[in-house]
Short mmCIF file of C-alpha atoms and ligand atoms in Angstrom, two decimals:
data_model
loop_
_atom_site.label_atom_id
_atom_site.label_comp_id
_atom_site.label_asym_id
_atom_site.label_seq_id
_atom_site.Cartn_x
_atom_site.Cartn_y
_atom_site.Cartn_z
CA MET A 15 0.00 0.00 0.00
CA SER A 16 1.32 3.48 -0.81
CA ASP A 17 2.35 5.86 1.96
CA ARG A 18 -0.46 7.11 4.07
CA PRO A 19 -1.55 10.68 3.29
CA GLU A 20 -0.45 13.10 5.98
CA MET A 21 -4.02 13.96 6.94
CA TYR A 22 -4.64 10.41 8.19
CA GLU A 23 -1.41 10.13 10.15
CA GLY A 24 -2.02 8.78 13.62
CA VAL A 25 -5.48 7.40 12.81
CA ASP A 26 -5.63 3.80 14.07
CA THR A 27 -9.18 2.64 13.56
CA VAL A 28 -12.03 2.76 11.04
CA TRP A 29 -15.53 1.42 11.61
CA LEU A 30 -16.52 -0.90 8.75
CA ASP A 31 -19.75 -2.90 8.53
CA GLY A 32 -20.26 -3.05 12.25
CA GLU A 33 -16.66 -3.69 13.33
CA PHE A 34 -13.79 -1.52 14.44
CA VAL A 35 -10.91 -2.47 12.14
CA ASP A 36 -7.30 -1.35 11.83
CA PHE A 37 -6.88 1.61 9.50
CA GLU A 38 -4.88 -0.46 7.00
CA ASP A 39 -7.55 -3.17 6.94
CA ALA A 40 -10.44 -0.85 6.00
CA GLN A 41 -10.54 -2.16 2.41
CA ILE A 42 -13.12 -3.15 -0.19
CA HIS A 43 -13.18 -5.22 -3.38
CA VAL A 44 -12.32 -3.65 -6.76
CA LEU A 45 -15.61 -5.01 -8.13
CA SER A 46 -17.66 -2.98 -5.65
CA HIS A 47 -20.71 -1.53 -7.37
CA ALA A 48 -20.08 1.95 -5.98
CA LEU A 49 -16.55 2.10 -7.38
CA HIS A 50 -17.91 1.62 -10.90
CA TYR A 51 -21.17 3.55 -10.77
CA GLY A 52 -20.86 5.96 -7.86
CA THR A 53 -23.70 4.34 -5.96
CA GLY A 54 -22.86 5.54 -2.50
CA VAL A 55 -24.06 8.24 -0.15
CA PHE A 56 -21.98 10.03 2.41
CA GLU A 57 -21.79 12.76 4.99
CA GLY A 58 -19.19 15.24 6.09
CA VAL A 59 -19.52 16.24 9.72
CA ARG A 60 -17.34 18.15 12.15
CA CYS A 61 -16.64 17.45 15.77
CA TYR A 62 -15.54 20.63 17.52
CA ASP A 63 -13.43 21.19 20.59
CA THR A 64 -16.03 23.14 22.57
CA ALA A 65 -15.92 24.65 26.05
CA ASP A 66 -17.82 21.54 27.19
CA GLY A 67 -15.44 19.11 25.47
CA PRO A 68 -15.60 17.48 22.04
CA ALA A 69 -19.06 17.75 20.48
CA ILE A 70 -20.41 16.81 17.06
CA PHE A 71 -22.02 19.73 15.26
CA ARG A 72 -25.60 19.01 14.14
CA TRP A 73 -25.13 15.25 14.25
CA GLN A 74 -28.84 14.47 14.10
CA GLU A 75 -29.33 16.57 10.96
CA HIS A 76 -26.37 14.90 9.25
CA LEU A 77 -27.66 11.49 10.23
CA ASP A 78 -31.14 12.33 8.89
CA ARG A 79 -29.67 13.53 5.60
CA PHE A 80 -27.55 10.36 5.36
CA TYR A 81 -30.62 8.11 5.48
CA GLU A 82 -32.58 10.46 3.21
CA SER A 83 -29.78 10.48 0.61
CA ALA A 84 -29.97 6.68 0.47
CA LYS A 85 -33.70 6.64 -0.32
CA PRO A 86 -33.74 7.42 -4.06
CA TYR A 87 -31.20 4.63 -4.60
CA ASP A 88 -33.13 2.01 -2.59
CA LEU A 89 -29.98 1.74 -0.52
CA GLU A 90 -31.01 0.25 2.80
CA ILE A 91 -28.56 1.14 5.50
CA PRO A 92 -28.44 -2.02 7.62
CA PHE A 93 -27.77 -0.16 10.87
CA GLU A 94 -29.99 1.90 13.11
CA PRO A 95 -29.15 5.58 13.57
CA ALA A 96 -28.33 4.84 17.23
CA GLU A 97 -25.74 2.26 16.15
CA LEU A 98 -24.04 4.76 13.83
CA THR A 99 -24.06 7.35 16.60
CA GLU A 100 -22.50 4.93 19.04
CA ALA A 101 -19.86 3.86 16.51
CA THR A 102 -18.95 7.46 15.73
CA VAL A 103 -18.68 8.56 19.34
CA GLU A 104 -16.62 5.47 20.15
CA LEU A 105 -14.27 6.13 17.22
CA ILE A 106 -13.63 9.72 18.31
CA ARG A 107 -12.99 8.54 21.87
CA ARG A 108 -10.63 5.81 20.73
CA GLU A 109 -8.68 8.23 18.57
CA GLU A 110 -8.63 10.72 21.48
CA LEU A 111 -9.52 13.58 19.15
CA ASP A 112 -10.80 16.89 20.53
CA SER A 113 -11.87 18.02 17.10
CA CYS A 114 -12.09 16.13 13.82
CA TYR A 115 -13.86 15.55 10.55
CA ILE A 116 -16.27 12.60 10.39
CA ARG A 117 -16.97 10.76 7.15
CA PRO A 118 -19.83 8.23 7.20
CA ILE A 119 -20.39 6.45 3.88
CA ALA A 120 -22.87 3.78 2.75
CA PHE A 121 -22.57 2.16 -0.64
CA TYR A 122 -23.43 -0.78 -2.82
CA GLY A 123 -20.54 -3.18 -2.36
CA TYR A 124 -19.15 -6.27 -4.02
CA GLY A 125 -21.83 -8.04 -6.01
CA PRO A 126 -23.03 -8.49 -9.59
CA LEU A 127 -21.88 -5.53 -11.69
CA GLY A 128 -25.13 -4.93 -13.54
CA LEU A 129 -26.39 -1.38 -13.28
CA ASN A 130 -29.28 -2.42 -11.10
CA PRO A 131 -27.75 -2.67 -7.64
CA ALA A 132 -30.52 -4.79 -6.15
CA ASN A 133 -28.24 -7.81 -5.61
CA ALA A 134 -25.24 -5.94 -4.27
CA PRO A 135 -24.81 -5.81 -0.48
CA THR A 136 -24.82 -2.47 1.31
CA GLN A 137 -21.60 -1.62 3.09
CA VAL A 138 -21.21 1.13 5.65
CA ALA A 139 -18.07 2.76 6.99
CA ILE A 140 -17.22 5.64 9.30
CA ALA A 141 -13.80 7.26 9.44
CA VAL A 142 -12.59 10.20 11.53
CA TRP A 143 -9.44 12.28 11.24
CA PRO A 144 -8.11 15.65 12.38
CA TRP A 145 -8.94 18.48 9.98
CA GLY A 146 -8.42 22.23 10.17
CA ALA A 147 -9.86 25.00 8.03
CA TYR A 148 -10.74 23.56 4.58
CA LEU A 149 -9.76 26.59 2.53
CA GLY A 150 -7.07 27.67 5.02
CA GLU A 151 -7.08 29.84 8.17
CA GLU A 152 -6.22 32.89 6.08
CA ALA A 153 -9.30 32.28 3.94
CA LEU A 154 -11.54 32.61 6.99
CA GLU A 155 -10.06 36.05 7.69
CA GLU A 156 -9.23 37.50 4.29
CA GLY A 157 -11.66 35.70 2.02
CA VAL A 158 -11.07 33.63 -1.11
CA ASP A 159 -10.75 34.43 -4.80
CA VAL A 160 -13.26 32.41 -6.80
CA ALA A 161 -14.26 31.95 -10.42
CA VAL A 162 -17.58 31.06 -11.99
CA SER A 163 -17.09 27.60 -13.45
CA SER A 164 -17.70 26.71 -17.06
CA TRP A 165 -19.19 23.48 -15.70
CA ARG A 166 -22.85 23.73 -14.75
CA LYS A 167 -24.33 22.01 -11.71
CA TYR A 168 -26.44 19.01 -12.79
CA ALA A 169 -30.14 19.64 -12.49
CA SER A 170 -32.26 18.07 -9.76
CA SER A 171 -34.36 16.61 -12.60
CA GLN A 172 -31.31 14.58 -13.62
CA ILE A 173 -29.89 13.51 -10.26
CA PRO A 174 -31.45 14.36 -6.88
CA THR A 175 -29.40 17.31 -5.67
CA ASN A 176 -30.72 17.07 -2.11
CA ALA A 177 -29.06 13.65 -1.81
CA LYS A 178 -25.36 13.59 -1.02
CA THR A 179 -24.38 10.87 -3.48
CA THR A 180 -20.79 9.90 -4.25
CA GLY A 181 -20.92 9.58 -8.07
CA PRO A 182 -22.27 13.05 -8.90
CA TYR A 183 -19.34 14.62 -7.06
CA VAL A 184 -17.38 14.32 -10.31
CA ASN A 185 -19.24 17.54 -11.14
CA SER A 186 -17.64 19.22 -8.13
CA VAL A 187 -14.26 17.68 -8.95
CA LEU A 188 -14.36 19.17 -12.48
CA ALA A 189 -15.32 22.61 -11.16
CA SER A 190 -12.63 22.48 -8.52
CA LEU A 191 -9.93 21.34 -10.97
CA GLU A 192 -10.82 24.13 -13.35
CA ALA A 193 -10.82 26.81 -10.64
CA THR A 194 -7.54 25.79 -9.01
CA GLY A 195 -5.94 25.17 -12.41
CA ASN A 196 -6.71 28.76 -13.28
CA GLY A 197 -5.25 30.07 -10.02
CA TYR A 198 -8.45 30.50 -8.00
CA VAL A 199 -9.16 28.96 -4.62
CA GLU A 200 -12.66 27.75 -5.38
CA ALA A 201 -15.44 27.75 -7.98
CA ILE A 202 -19.04 28.91 -8.09
CA VAL A 203 -21.25 26.72 -10.24
CA LEU A 204 -24.34 27.95 -12.04
CA ASN A 205 -27.35 25.68 -12.44
CA LYS A 206 -28.82 24.48 -15.73
CA GLU A 207 -30.85 27.69 -15.96
CA GLY A 208 -27.68 29.75 -15.60
CA ASN A 209 -28.47 31.06 -12.13
CA VAL A 210 -26.18 30.76 -9.15
CA ALA A 211 -26.29 27.34 -7.50
CA GLU A 212 -23.42 26.88 -5.04
CA GLY A 213 -19.74 26.01 -4.65
CA PRO A 214 -18.38 22.52 -5.39
CA GLY A 215 -18.66 21.73 -1.67
CA GLU A 216 -20.32 24.84 -0.24
CA ASN A 217 -23.53 26.81 -0.28
CA LEU A 218 -23.44 30.49 -1.10
CA PHE A 219 -24.85 33.60 0.55
CA LEU A 220 -25.07 37.09 -0.90
CA VAL A 221 -25.50 40.28 1.15
CA ARG A 222 -27.19 43.28 -0.39
CA ASP A 223 -28.44 46.39 1.45
CA GLY A 224 -28.11 44.60 4.77
CA GLU A 225 -30.25 41.61 3.79
CA LEU A 226 -29.13 38.06 3.02
CA TYR A 227 -29.98 36.00 -0.04
CA THR A 228 -29.21 32.34 -0.66
CA PRO A 229 -30.33 30.18 -3.59
CA GLY A 230 -33.48 28.19 -2.82
CA LEU A 231 -33.62 24.41 -2.65
CA ALA A 232 -35.14 24.22 -6.15
CA GLU A 233 -31.99 25.81 -7.64
CA SER A 234 -30.25 22.37 -7.75
CA ILE A 235 -28.28 22.86 -4.55
CA LEU A 236 -27.46 20.58 -1.66
CA ASP A 237 -29.63 21.40 1.35
CA GLY A 238 -26.58 22.30 3.40
CA ILE A 239 -26.71 21.96 7.15
CA THR A 240 -24.36 24.89 7.66
CA ARG A 241 -26.68 26.86 5.33
CA ARG A 242 -29.62 26.01 7.59
CA SER A 243 -27.57 26.96 10.65
CA VAL A 244 -26.53 30.29 9.17
CA ILE A 245 -30.11 31.10 8.13
CA ARG A 246 -31.22 30.55 11.72
CA LEU A 247 -28.28 32.46 13.25
CA ALA A 248 -28.72 35.39 10.88
CA ARG A 249 -32.46 35.61 11.59
CA ASP A 250 -31.79 35.42 15.31
CA LEU A 251 -29.36 38.31 14.86
CA GLY A 252 -32.21 40.28 13.29
CA TYR A 253 -31.34 39.94 9.61
CA THR A 254 -33.87 39.37 6.88
CA VAL A 255 -32.85 36.18 5.05
CA HIS A 256 -34.28 35.32 1.64
CA ASP A 257 -33.70 31.56 1.61
CA GLY A 258 -35.54 30.86 -1.64
CA ALA A 259 -33.64 33.34 -3.78
CA THR A 260 -32.83 33.10 -7.45
CA ILE A 261 -29.51 34.84 -7.97
CA SER A 262 -28.25 35.78 -11.42
CA ARG A 263 -24.56 35.65 -12.28
CA GLY A 264 -24.40 39.41 -12.63
CA GLU A 265 -25.64 39.94 -9.09
CA LEU A 266 -22.52 38.22 -7.80
CA TYR A 267 -20.31 41.01 -9.10
CA THR A 268 -22.37 43.81 -7.58
CA ALA A 269 -23.00 42.16 -4.20
CA ASP A 270 -22.00 44.01 -1.06
CA GLU A 271 -20.67 40.75 0.36
CA LEU A 272 -20.54 37.07 -0.56
CA PHE A 273 -19.65 34.09 1.56
CA PHE A 274 -19.59 30.30 1.40
CA THR A 275 -20.99 27.98 4.06
CA GLY A 276 -20.29 24.31 4.54
CA THR A 277 -19.12 21.76 7.06
CA ALA A 278 -15.64 21.93 5.58
CA ALA A 279 -15.59 25.65 4.65
CA GLU A 280 -17.55 26.76 7.76
CA VAL A 281 -18.24 30.47 7.01
CA THR A 282 -15.68 31.63 4.42
CA PRO A 283 -15.81 35.13 2.91
CA ILE A 284 -15.45 35.51 -0.86
CA ARG A 285 -13.33 38.53 -1.73
CA SER A 286 -13.43 38.36 -5.50
CA VAL A 287 -15.35 36.67 -8.30
CA ASP A 288 -13.69 36.38 -11.72
CA ASP A 289 -11.16 39.01 -10.56
CA ASN A 290 -13.89 41.49 -9.62
CA GLU A 291 -13.49 42.70 -6.07
CA ILE A 292 -16.56 42.09 -3.90
CA GLY A 293 -17.33 45.01 -1.58
CA ALA A 294 -14.03 46.21 -0.12
CA GLY A 295 -12.26 43.05 -1.29
CA THR A 296 -12.05 41.53 2.17
CA LYS A 297 -14.37 40.04 4.79
CA GLY A 298 -17.46 42.27 4.98
CA PRO A 299 -19.15 43.38 8.21
CA VAL A 300 -22.24 41.14 7.90
CA THR A 301 -20.11 38.11 7.05
CA ASP A 302 -17.89 38.96 10.01
CA GLU A 303 -20.83 39.18 12.41
CA ILE A 304 -22.28 35.85 11.26
CA GLN A 305 -18.91 34.09 11.22
CA THR A 306 -18.14 35.37 14.71
CA ARG A 307 -21.55 34.24 15.97
CA PHE A 308 -20.96 30.82 14.41
CA PHE A 309 -17.57 30.27 16.06
CA ASP A 310 -18.71 31.81 19.35
CA LEU A 311 -21.15 28.90 19.69
CA LEU A 312 -18.18 26.67 20.41
CA GLU A 313 -17.55 28.66 23.58
CA ASP A 314 -21.16 29.33 24.51
CA PRO A 315 -23.94 27.35 22.80
CA THR A 316 -26.76 29.03 24.75
CA ASP A 317 -30.03 28.74 22.76
CA TYR A 318 -28.39 26.28 20.35
CA GLU A 319 -27.47 23.47 22.73
CA GLU A 320 -29.39 20.95 20.62
CA TRP A 321 -26.91 21.56 17.78
CA PHE A 322 -24.12 19.85 19.73
CA HIS A 323 -23.89 16.12 20.40
CA PRO A 324 -21.35 15.51 23.19
CA VAL A 325 -18.74 12.82 22.55
C1 PLP B 79 -22.27 20.46 -3.13
C2 PLP B 79 -22.31 20.90 -1.72
N1 PLP B 79 -23.05 21.97 -1.38
C3 PLP B 79 -23.12 22.40 -0.12
C4 PLP B 79 -22.44 21.78 0.90
C5 PLP B 79 -22.55 22.27 2.31
O1 PLP B 79 -23.33 21.40 3.06
P1 PLP B 79 -23.13 21.23 4.63
O2 PLP B 79 -23.27 22.57 5.22
O3 PLP B 79 -24.22 20.30 5.03
O4 PLP B 79 -21.78 20.65 4.82
C6 PLP B 79 -21.65 20.66 0.61
C7 PLP B 79 -20.92 19.97 1.66
O5 PLP B 79 -21.38 18.96 2.15
C8 PLP B 79 -21.60 20.21 -0.71
O6 PLP B 79 -20.85 19.15 -1.03
#
């Protein structure tokens, strides 16, 4: 086996199909259905080092989305939510991690390779590893330079966009390769209609005249859990949030502020789009207030206690 990527250094155990196995033994067959056809669903979750100890952010919502993602594919996850919760908590404890990224995945495994997966078994794994800021610490402060991708987001009439399915992420991979290849940190993808959808792994918010706008669920976006959290936090801070917005490409360039949300990206300001400076070309005041509120929850979750699942 090739050298282990640095990000997984020190990780000893993975949970696979109901067992805790050694990291090196967490393997599957090359004829797994999901490897060929992308028939898996997954989650990305963060465990934070909070004032009350390690706690998983919005675990229940991620778990709900995990089972919901599986539905269109008739993928029956052969474990109860409580079993996956127990496995995840136990993994984090075993690895003695204060904060980490959690990756549950369920997929059609080794079986007949016909397109219909009915006779392939479902496999489930959970891995955890330490992970810092996805787009870098500096990105959280200064913002990122992004480009509108020439790749469109697939439409929800083609593939359910509210399901977090492995195969369709090739769309995000293409957008990301194009953006970074051209010297940008991240992409923004437009939907089939040409309106703003999201980032390859983030939802997008726009600030104009002190109000927030984010593309609605019918714009072929993932129903992001950080998006939901930010909508609630912003409203609780007194902001008007238009959560069913249709945003044209041109509106990106004239926005007062733009920011990404996501489990990995957290709340990341966007400082330019296609080399056009957004606002003052740095983190804007509304983004700053929401980002600060978001990270302050790790110290004091008052009113949002149900968002944290203690480890
Ligand atoms: C395509 C896409 N959009 C949005 C998001 C943000 O979703 P969440 O906040 O649930 O991580 C993600 C990340 O999971 C994603 O992959």
